[in-house]
mmCIF file of C-alpha atoms in Angstrom:
data_model
loop_
_atom_site.group_PDB
_atom_site.id
_atom_site.type_symbol
_atom_site.label_atom_id
_atom_site.label_comp_id
_atom_site.label_asym_id
_atom_site.label_seq_id
_atom_site.Cartn_x
_atom_site.Cartn_y
_atom_site.Cartn_z
ATOM 1 C CA MET W 498 -1.808 -23.129 -10.387
ATOM 2 C CA ALA W 499 1.998 -23.121 -10.671
ATOM 3 C CA ASP W 500 3.918 -19.906 -9.623
ATOM 4 C CA SER W 501 4.640 -19.034 -12.908
ATOM 5 C CA LYS W 502 0.992 -18.223 -13.187
ATOM 6 C CA PHE W 503 1.325 -15.578 -10.495
ATOM 7 C CA VAL W 504 2.622 -12.155 -10.126
ATOM 8 C CA THR W 505 3.678 -10.660 -6.720
ATOM 9 C CA PHE W 506 2.507 -7.319 -5.798
ATOM 10 C CA ASN W 507 4.611 -4.648 -4.032
ATOM 11 C CA ASN W 508 2.896 -5.542 -0.714
ATOM 12 C CA GLY W 509 3.666 -9.152 -1.089
ATOM 13 C CA GLN W 510 0.348 -10.466 -2.247
ATOM 14 C CA LYS W 511 0.394 -13.017 -4.932
ATOM 15 C CA TYR W 512 -2.153 -12.606 -7.809
ATOM 16 C CA PRO W 513 -3.020 -14.789 -10.901
ATOM 17 C CA ASN W 514 -1.490 -13.134 -13.956
ATOM 18 C CA LEU W 515 -4.497 -14.184 -16.294
ATOM 19 C CA GLY W 516 -8.121 -13.274 -15.185
ATOM 20 C CA LEU W 517 -11.509 -13.386 -16.937
ATOM 21 C CA GLY W 518 -12.609 -9.943 -17.822
ATOM 22 C CA THR W 519 -16.438 -9.106 -17.489
ATOM 23 C CA TRP W 520 -16.759 -5.753 -19.323
ATOM 24 C CA GLN W 521 -19.510 -5.920 -21.979
ATOM 25 C CA SER W 522 -20.622 -9.301 -20.526
ATOM 26 C CA PRO W 523 -24.285 -8.767 -20.363
ATOM 27 C CA PRO W 524 -26.446 -9.582 -17.195
ATOM 28 C CA ASP W 525 -28.744 -11.806 -19.138
ATOM 29 C CA GLY W 526 -27.430 -15.086 -17.838
ATOM 30 C CA SER W 527 -24.387 -15.089 -19.909
ATOM 31 C CA VAL W 528 -22.102 -13.549 -17.690
ATOM 32 C CA TYR W 529 -23.334 -15.872 -14.977
ATOM 33 C CA ARG W 530 -22.619 -18.782 -17.063
ATOM 34 C CA ALA W 531 -19.105 -17.478 -18.185
ATOM 35 C CA VAL W 532 -17.875 -16.974 -14.625
ATOM 36 C CA LYS W 533 -19.412 -20.471 -13.586
ATOM 37 C CA GLY W 534 -17.757 -21.805 -16.708
ATOM 38 C CA ALA W 535 -14.439 -20.202 -16.089
ATOM 39 C CA LEU W 536 -14.104 -21.005 -12.360
ATOM 40 C CA GLU W 537 -15.062 -24.773 -13.209
ATOM 41 C CA ASN W 538 -12.229 -24.852 -15.724
ATOM 42 C CA GLY W 539 -9.591 -23.411 -13.599
ATOM 43 C CA TYR W 540 -9.762 -19.676 -13.530
ATOM 44 C CA ARG W 541 -9.185 -18.080 -10.102
ATOM 45 C CA HIS W 542 -8.982 -14.263 -10.803
ATOM 46 C CA LEU W 543 -12.024 -12.255 -11.901
ATOM 47 C CA ASP W 544 -12.041 -8.651 -13.045
ATOM 48 C CA CYS W 545 -15.203 -6.797 -12.404
ATOM 49 C CA ALA W 546 -16.415 -3.295 -12.051
ATOM 50 C CA TYR W 547 -19.502 -1.329 -10.542
ATOM 51 C CA ILE W 548 -20.189 0.314 -13.839
ATOM 52 C CA TYR W 549 -20.371 -2.893 -15.717
ATOM 53 C CA GLN W 550 -23.858 -3.568 -14.004
ATOM 54 C CA ASN W 551 -23.467 -7.443 -13.990
ATOM 55 C CA GLN W 552 -21.878 -7.946 -10.333
ATOM 56 C CA GLU W 553 -25.148 -9.738 -9.058
ATOM 57 C CA GLU W 554 -24.765 -12.592 -11.582
ATOM 58 C CA ILE W 555 -20.971 -12.785 -10.995
ATOM 59 C CA GLY W 556 -21.882 -13.000 -7.205
ATOM 60 C CA LYS W 557 -24.223 -15.742 -7.826
ATOM 61 C CA ALA W 558 -21.782 -17.737 -9.969
ATOM 62 C CA ILE W 559 -19.006 -17.345 -7.126
ATOM 63 C CA THR W 560 -21.308 -18.313 -4.408
ATOM 64 C CA GLU W 561 -22.576 -21.466 -6.103
ATOM 65 C CA CYS W 562 -18.963 -22.347 -7.074
ATOM 66 C CA ILE W 563 -17.828 -21.839 -3.567
ATOM 67 C CA GLU W 564 -20.725 -23.907 -2.030
ATOM 68 C CA ALA W 565 -20.248 -26.703 -4.612
ATOM 69 C CA GLY W 566 -16.574 -27.129 -3.438
ATOM 70 C CA VAL W 567 -15.294 -25.856 -6.872
ATOM 71 C CA LEU W 568 -12.797 -23.630 -4.903
ATOM 72 C CA LYS W 569 -12.374 -22.036 -1.669
ATOM 73 C CA ARG W 570 -12.872 -18.056 -1.204
ATOM 74 C CA GLU W 571 -9.111 -17.693 -0.417
ATOM 75 C CA GLU W 572 -8.311 -19.426 -3.610
ATOM 76 C CA LEU W 573 -10.102 -16.775 -5.622
ATOM 77 C CA TYR W 574 -8.904 -13.364 -6.521
ATOM 78 C CA VAL W 575 -11.597 -10.717 -7.294
ATOM 79 C CA THR W 576 -11.012 -7.289 -8.749
ATOM 80 C CA SER W 577 -13.525 -4.589 -9.012
ATOM 81 C CA LYS W 578 -13.452 -0.624 -9.536
ATOM 82 C CA ILE W 579 -14.924 2.372 -7.973
ATOM 83 C CA TRP W 580 -17.161 4.565 -10.345
ATOM 84 C CA LEU W 581 -16.633 7.918 -11.111
ATOM 85 C CA THR W 582 -19.963 9.297 -9.432
ATOM 86 C CA PHE W 583 -18.412 7.792 -6.117
ATOM 87 C CA TYR W 584 -15.133 9.605 -5.733
ATOM 88 C CA ARG W 585 -15.928 11.947 -2.871
ATOM 89 C CA LYS W 586 -14.450 10.472 0.403
ATOM 90 C CA ASP W 587 -17.755 9.931 1.749
ATOM 91 C CA ARG W 588 -19.148 8.288 -1.247
ATOM 92 C CA VAL W 589 -16.319 5.819 -1.971
ATOM 93 C CA PRO W 590 -17.255 3.609 1.145
ATOM 94 C CA ILE W 591 -20.764 3.443 -0.443
ATOM 95 C CA CYS W 592 -19.689 2.189 -3.563
ATOM 96 C CA LEU W 593 -17.407 -0.506 -2.146
ATOM 97 C CA ASP W 594 -20.531 -1.337 0.134
ATOM 98 C CA LYS W 595 -22.502 -1.936 -3.147
ATOM 99 C CA ILE W 596 -19.663 -3.984 -4.784
ATOM 100 C CA LEU W 597 -19.490 -6.478 -1.835
ATOM 101 C CA LYS W 598 -23.132 -7.004 -1.571
ATOM 102 C CA GLN W 599 -23.461 -7.347 -5.318
ATOM 103 C CA LEU W 600 -20.531 -9.914 -5.437
ATOM 104 C CA GLN W 601 -21.676 -11.607 -2.103
ATOM 105 C CA LEU W 602 -18.231 -11.171 -0.725
ATOM 106 C CA LYS W 603 -17.032 -10.058 2.704
ATOM 107 C CA TYR W 604 -13.756 -8.498 1.444
ATOM 108 C CA MET W 605 -12.090 -7.684 -1.947
ATOM 109 C CA ASP W 606 -8.826 -8.749 -3.115
ATOM 110 C CA LEU W 607 -8.147 -5.647 -5.141
ATOM 111 C CA ILE W 608 -10.070 -2.480 -5.780
ATOM 112 C CA LEU W 609 -9.106 0.209 -8.377
ATOM 113 C CA LEU W 610 -10.177 3.670 -9.178
ATOM 114 C CA HIS W 611 -11.683 3.175 -12.580
ATOM 115 C CA TRP W 612 -10.440 6.662 -14.163
ATOM 116 C CA PRO W 613 -8.453 9.414 -12.958
ATOM 117 C CA MET W 614 -11.529 11.745 -13.739
ATOM 118 C CA SER W 615 -14.678 12.089 -11.818
ATOM 119 C CA PHE W 616 -18.235 12.750 -12.569
ATOM 120 C CA GLU W 617 -20.928 14.846 -10.820
ATOM 121 C CA GLN W 618 -21.421 12.932 -7.330
ATOM 122 C CA THR W 619 -25.030 11.884 -7.560
ATOM 123 C CA ASP W 620 -27.149 8.689 -7.263
ATOM 124 C CA ASP W 621 -29.303 9.795 -10.118
ATOM 125 C CA SER W 622 -27.149 8.514 -12.889
ATOM 126 C CA LEU W 623 -24.048 6.753 -13.603
ATOM 127 C CA PHE W 624 -23.232 9.158 -16.578
ATOM 128 C CA PRO W 625 -24.633 12.522 -15.273
ATOM 129 C CA LYS W 626 -25.039 14.939 -18.234
ATOM 130 C CA ASP W 627 -26.019 18.638 -18.504
ATOM 131 C CA SER W 628 -28.620 20.099 -20.818
ATOM 132 C CA ASN W 629 -26.315 20.036 -23.724
ATOM 133 C CA ASP W 630 -25.874 16.196 -23.259
ATOM 134 C CA LYS W 631 -22.215 16.706 -21.865
ATOM 135 C CA LEU W 632 -20.853 14.782 -19.024
ATOM 136 C CA ILE W 633 -20.750 16.809 -15.714
ATOM 137 C CA ASP W 634 -17.444 17.182 -14.270
ATOM 138 C CA GLY W 635 -17.139 16.194 -10.562
ATOM 139 C CA LYS W 636 -13.929 18.106 -10.030
ATOM 140 C CA VAL W 637 -13.168 15.694 -7.346
ATOM 141 C CA ASP W 638 -9.442 14.850 -7.382
ATOM 142 C CA PHE W 639 -8.367 11.203 -7.470
ATOM 143 C CA ILE W 640 -6.183 11.681 -4.471
ATOM 144 C CA GLU W 641 -9.296 12.065 -2.330
ATOM 145 C CA ALA W 642 -10.927 8.837 -3.704
ATOM 146 C CA TYR W 643 -7.532 7.109 -3.346
ATOM 147 C CA GLN W 644 -7.206 8.223 0.378
ATOM 148 C CA ALA W 645 -10.641 6.822 0.853
ATOM 149 C CA LEU W 646 -9.386 3.455 -0.351
ATOM 150 C CA GLU W 647 -6.340 3.547 1.931
ATOM 151 C CA SER W 648 -8.723 3.816 4.869
ATOM 152 C CA LEU W 649 -10.842 0.783 3.743
ATOM 153 C CA VAL W 650 -7.801 -1.182 3.658
ATOM 154 C CA ASP W 651 -7.129 -0.169 7.194
ATOM 155 C CA GLN W 652 -10.527 -1.361 7.917
ATOM 156 C CA GLY W 653 -9.833 -4.866 6.430
ATOM 157 C CA LEU W 654 -12.312 -4.603 3.659
ATOM 158 C CA ILE W 655 -9.869 -4.441 0.718
ATOM 159 C CA LYS W 656 -6.474 -6.381 0.601
ATOM 160 C CA SER W 657 -4.680 -4.364 -2.157
ATOM 161 C CA ILE W 658 -5.393 -1.217 -4.001
ATOM 162 C CA GLY W 659 -4.605 0.189 -7.390
ATOM 163 C CA ILE W 660 -5.643 2.681 -10.109
ATOM 164 C CA SER W 661 -6.696 2.205 -13.915
ATOM 165 C CA ASN W 662 -6.187 4.501 -17.120
ATOM 166 C CA PHE W 663 -3.584 6.797 -15.217
ATOM 167 C CA ASN W 664 -0.894 8.416 -17.106
ATOM 168 C CA VAL W 665 2.747 8.844 -16.189
ATOM 169 C CA GLU W 666 2.198 12.111 -14.463
ATOM 170 C CA GLN W 667 -0.787 11.158 -12.598
ATOM 171 C CA VAL W 668 0.814 8.042 -11.290
ATOM 172 C CA GLU W 669 3.788 10.157 -10.183
ATOM 173 C CA ARG W 670 1.420 12.818 -8.466
ATOM 174 C CA LEU W 671 -0.225 10.019 -6.457
ATOM 175 C CA LEU W 672 2.839 8.306 -5.321
ATOM 176 C CA LYS W 673 3.929 11.673 -3.650
ATOM 177 C CA VAL W 674 1.171 11.504 -1.234
ATOM 178 C CA ALA W 675 0.024 7.701 -1.269
ATOM 179 C CA ARG W 676 0.572 6.125 2.030
ATOM 180 C CA ILE W 677 -0.405 2.674 0.466
ATOM 181 C CA LYS W 678 1.242 2.260 -2.856
ATOM 182 C CA PRO W 679 -0.980 1.231 -5.740
ATOM 183 C CA VAL W 680 -0.147 -2.383 -6.761
ATOM 184 C CA VAL W 681 -1.384 -2.054 -10.450
ATOM 185 C CA ASN W 682 -2.424 0.369 -13.087
ATOM 186 C CA GLN W 683 -4.789 -1.437 -15.306
ATOM 187 C CA VAL W 684 -4.724 0.087 -19.099
ATOM 188 C CA GLU W 685 -5.444 -0.694 -22.439
ATOM 189 C CA CYS W 686 -2.581 -2.806 -23.831
ATOM 190 C CA HIS W 687 -1.790 -4.736 -26.875
ATOM 191 C CA PRO W 688 0.721 -4.711 -29.736
ATOM 192 C CA TYR W 689 -0.992 -1.613 -31.370
ATOM 193 C CA LEU W 690 -0.797 0.167 -27.920
ATOM 194 C CA ASN W 691 2.191 -1.472 -26.266
ATOM 195 C CA GLN W 692 2.486 1.047 -23.347
ATOM 196 C CA GLU W 693 6.209 0.468 -22.992
ATOM 197 C CA LYS W 694 7.048 4.114 -21.443
ATOM 198 C CA LEU W 695 4.279 3.775 -18.971
ATOM 199 C CA ARG W 696 5.371 0.156 -18.028
ATOM 200 C CA LYS W 697 8.925 1.079 -17.552
ATOM 201 C CA PHE W 698 7.817 3.968 -15.326
ATOM 202 C CA CYS W 699 5.559 1.961 -13.220
ATOM 203 C CA ALA W 700 7.958 -1.108 -13.022
ATOM 204 C CA ASP W 701 10.565 1.325 -11.552
ATOM 205 C CA GLN W 702 7.961 2.230 -8.884
ATOM 206 C CA GLY W 703 7.137 -1.468 -8.086
ATOM 207 C CA ILE W 704 3.689 -1.201 -9.977
ATOM 208 C CA ILE W 705 2.378 -4.018 -12.295
ATOM 209 C CA LEU W 706 0.354 -2.978 -15.294
ATOM 210 C CA THR W 707 -2.768 -5.136 -15.962
ATOM 211 C CA ALA W 708 -3.860 -5.131 -19.772
ATOM 212 C CA TYR W 709 -7.394 -4.872 -20.478
ATOM 213 C CA SER W 710 -8.565 -5.498 -24.090
ATOM 214 C CA PRO W 711 -5.470 -7.451 -24.801
ATOM 215 C CA LEU W 712 -7.205 -8.758 -27.911
ATOM 216 C CA GLY W 713 -7.865 -5.157 -29.359
ATOM 217 C CA ASN W 714 -11.343 -5.336 -28.381
ATOM 218 C CA PRO W 715 -12.750 -7.267 -31.441
ATOM 219 C CA GLY W 716 -16.471 -7.847 -30.235
ATOM 220 C CA SER W 717 -16.848 -4.331 -28.842
ATOM 221 C CA THR W 718 -19.993 -2.180 -30.331
ATOM 222 C CA TYR W 719 -19.220 0.116 -27.244
ATOM 223 C CA PHE W 720 -17.062 2.406 -29.190
ATOM 224 C CA PRO W 721 -18.138 2.518 -32.884
ATOM 225 C CA ASP W 722 -15.104 3.012 -34.894
ATOM 226 C CA GLU W 723 -15.151 3.092 -38.773
ATOM 227 C CA LYS W 724 -11.376 2.809 -38.554
ATOM 228 C CA LYS W 725 -11.483 -0.220 -36.284
ATOM 229 C CA LYS W 726 -8.366 -2.227 -36.579
ATOM 230 C CA ASP W 727 -8.517 -6.032 -36.787
ATOM 231 C CA LEU W 728 -5.321 -7.249 -34.492
ATOM 232 C CA LEU W 729 -6.378 -10.843 -34.204
ATOM 233 C CA ASN W 730 -5.747 -11.012 -38.113
ATOM 234 C CA ASP W 731 -2.599 -8.899 -38.272
ATOM 235 C CA PRO W 732 -0.047 -11.017 -40.431
ATOM 236 C CA VAL W 733 2.662 -11.027 -37.704
ATOM 237 C CA ILE W 734 0.260 -12.454 -35.020
ATOM 238 C CA VAL W 735 -1.135 -14.960 -37.385
ATOM 239 C CA ARG W 736 2.338 -16.048 -38.522
ATOM 240 C CA LEU W 737 3.349 -16.544 -34.704
ATOM 241 C CA ALA W 738 0.001 -18.440 -34.035
ATOM 242 C CA GLN W 739 0.997 -20.881 -36.827
ATOM 243 C CA LYS W 740 4.553 -21.157 -35.503
ATOM 244 C CA TYR W 741 3.282 -22.102 -32.080
ATOM 245 C CA LYS W 742 0.202 -24.002 -33.259
ATOM 246 C CA LYS W 743 -1.875 -21.617 -31.104
ATOM 247 C CA ASN W 744 -4.763 -19.094 -32.230
ATOM 248 C CA SER W 745 -4.013 -15.374 -32.325
ATOM 249 C CA GLY W 746 -5.812 -14.541 -29.077
ATOM 250 C CA GLN W 747 -3.126 -16.852 -27.247
ATOM 251 C CA ILE W 748 -0.312 -15.159 -28.866
ATOM 252 C CA LEU W 749 -1.723 -11.914 -27.632
ATOM 253 C CA ILE W 750 -2.427 -13.209 -23.960
ATOM 254 C CA ARG W 751 1.081 -14.524 -23.879
ATOM 255 C CA PHE W 752 2.580 -11.073 -25.148
ATOM 256 C CA ALA W 753 1.376 -9.598 -22.020
ATOM 257 C CA ILE W 754 2.170 -12.293 -19.735
ATOM 258 C CA ASP W 755 5.830 -12.357 -21.153
ATOM 259 C CA ARG W 756 5.988 -8.659 -20.438
ATOM 260 C CA GLY W 757 5.193 -9.173 -16.847
ATOM 261 C CA PHE W 758 1.813 -8.036 -17.254
ATOM 262 C CA ILE W 759 -1.576 -9.245 -15.641
ATOM 263 C CA VAL W 760 -4.053 -9.863 -18.394
ATOM 264 C CA ILE W 761 -7.548 -9.983 -18.334
ATOM 265 C CA PRO W 762 -9.276 -11.335 -21.664
ATOM 266 C CA LYS W 763 -13.092 -11.025 -21.897
ATOM 267 C CA SER W 764 -15.293 -13.789 -23.309
ATOM 268 C CA VAL W 765 -18.766 -15.218 -22.520
ATOM 269 C CA ARG W 766 -18.215 -18.084 -24.899
ATOM 270 C CA LEU W 767 -17.017 -21.226 -22.879
ATOM 271 C CA GLU W 768 -14.697 -22.464 -25.505
ATOM 272 C CA ARG W 769 -13.049 -19.308 -25.944
ATOM 273 C CA ILE W 770 -12.702 -18.867 -22.125
ATOM 274 C CA ILE W 771 -11.015 -22.416 -22.074
ATOM 275 C CA SER W 772 -8.811 -21.673 -24.833
ATOM 276 C CA ASN W 773 -7.693 -18.233 -23.343
ATOM 277 C CA LEU W 774 -6.442 -20.222 -20.257
ATOM 278 C CA GLN W 775 -4.269 -22.490 -22.387
ATOM 279 C CA VAL W 776 -1.095 -20.300 -22.573
ATOM 280 C CA TYR W 777 1.222 -21.990 -19.962
ATOM 281 C CA ASP W 778 2.612 -24.486 -22.480
ATOM 282 C CA PHE W 779 4.865 -22.190 -24.480
ATOM 283 C CA LYS W 780 6.760 -18.754 -24.309
ATOM 284 C CA LEU W 781 7.436 -16.091 -26.848
ATOM 285 C CA THR W 782 11.086 -15.614 -27.631
ATOM 286 C CA ASP W 783 12.755 -12.087 -27.281
ATOM 287 C CA GLU W 784 12.774 -11.874 -31.157
ATOM 288 C CA ASP W 785 9.042 -12.617 -31.181
ATOM 289 C CA LEU W 786 8.445 -10.020 -28.522
ATOM 290 C CA LYS W 787 10.505 -7.303 -30.325
ATOM 291 C CA GLU W 788 8.600 -7.949 -33.634
ATOM 292 C CA LEU W 789 5.205 -7.614 -31.734
ATOM 293 C CA MET W 790 6.444 -4.297 -30.079
ATOM 294 C CA SER W 791 7.307 -2.898 -33.395
ATOM 295 C CA LEU W 792 3.532 -2.887 -34.470
ATOM 296 C CA ASP W 793 2.784 -0.167 -31.908
ATOM 297 C CA GLN W 794 0.662 2.594 -33.504
ATOM 298 C CA ASN W 795 -0.746 4.239 -30.461
ATOM 299 C CA TYR W 796 -4.076 2.745 -31.296
ATOM 300 C CA ARG W 797 -6.739 2.989 -28.853
ATOM 301 C CA THR W 798 -9.942 1.161 -28.536
ATOM 302 C CA CYS W 799 -11.012 2.956 -25.353
ATOM 303 C CA PRO W 800 -10.343 6.592 -25.783
ATOM 304 C CA PHE W 801 -13.241 7.646 -23.507
ATOM 305 C CA SER W 802 -14.297 10.013 -26.205
ATOM 306 C CA LEU W 803 -16.881 11.749 -24.148
ATOM 307 C CA GLY W 804 -14.473 12.840 -21.575
ATOM 308 C CA PRO W 805 -11.686 15.201 -22.787
ATOM 309 C CA HIS W 806 -13.164 18.159 -21.099
ATOM 310 C CA LEU W 807 -12.839 16.564 -17.745
ATOM 311 C CA THR W 808 -10.439 17.363 -15.073
ATOM 312 C CA ASN W 809 -7.626 14.796 -15.200
ATOM 313 C CA TYR W 810 -8.810 13.345 -18.373
ATOM 314 C CA PRO W 811 -5.483 11.030 -19.138
ATOM 315 C CA PHE W 812 -5.016 11.054 -22.767
#
């Protein structure tokens, strides 16, 4: 991959600016086939998480591709995320150990704290709820979890660490005490939620934003929303797609890349996985970007609507 396909983190580590997202990719063989197809067709960055409950299949695909000579381990960049029931400092290493075993890896390229909140610290449930069906607040501060990640960097188990879904104030509070600076903040981002204030703030601190749901989460059944907006068919995006002889998805991926983001579109369909990678033969103009930026309407497809009562809820 040419250098234009990489970003450089604040610790000097290079990272591909386009990866395969694996959220809502079911572990029924489809995520295995998606990852295998992606790696065979040039992807070198996978975005995973403990909570997605599909990492065993991803690990199988990675191992098979490495053994078949498709790529070497050091050419692959794998991100995963610590889940909210593992935020106490003695539990963070347990979650990392599970992630490494599931993915069949000896080290992680990047580990993130998945959200700034925490749940009850338990092995009984990934979404522990009380008798009123309300999520139980773990009240473990993200600083504690982050410092546990710093120790795992010291041990050589993780190359880089970062955060996800943190707002400006939370990033600020973390930076006051962080010994190892987070390299990324992974957040929902697309033209309807352009995150410009957060991008500027993080850029000033040397932190890159990773855009999840960059296509506006079209296939999601996870957050039923009667008011769901169809970003892919927005007239501005459709017009730009025609202008560049690309599809809407490719325009939206380029929107992230041209703003300096890492971007992780998810798909389990091989033709879509391949087409999502075909974005390095064009670039949006400043005018295009300006027009796309003007579509912002603070529209979130992932508001974590079960969580506003939790300590450190970010929105």
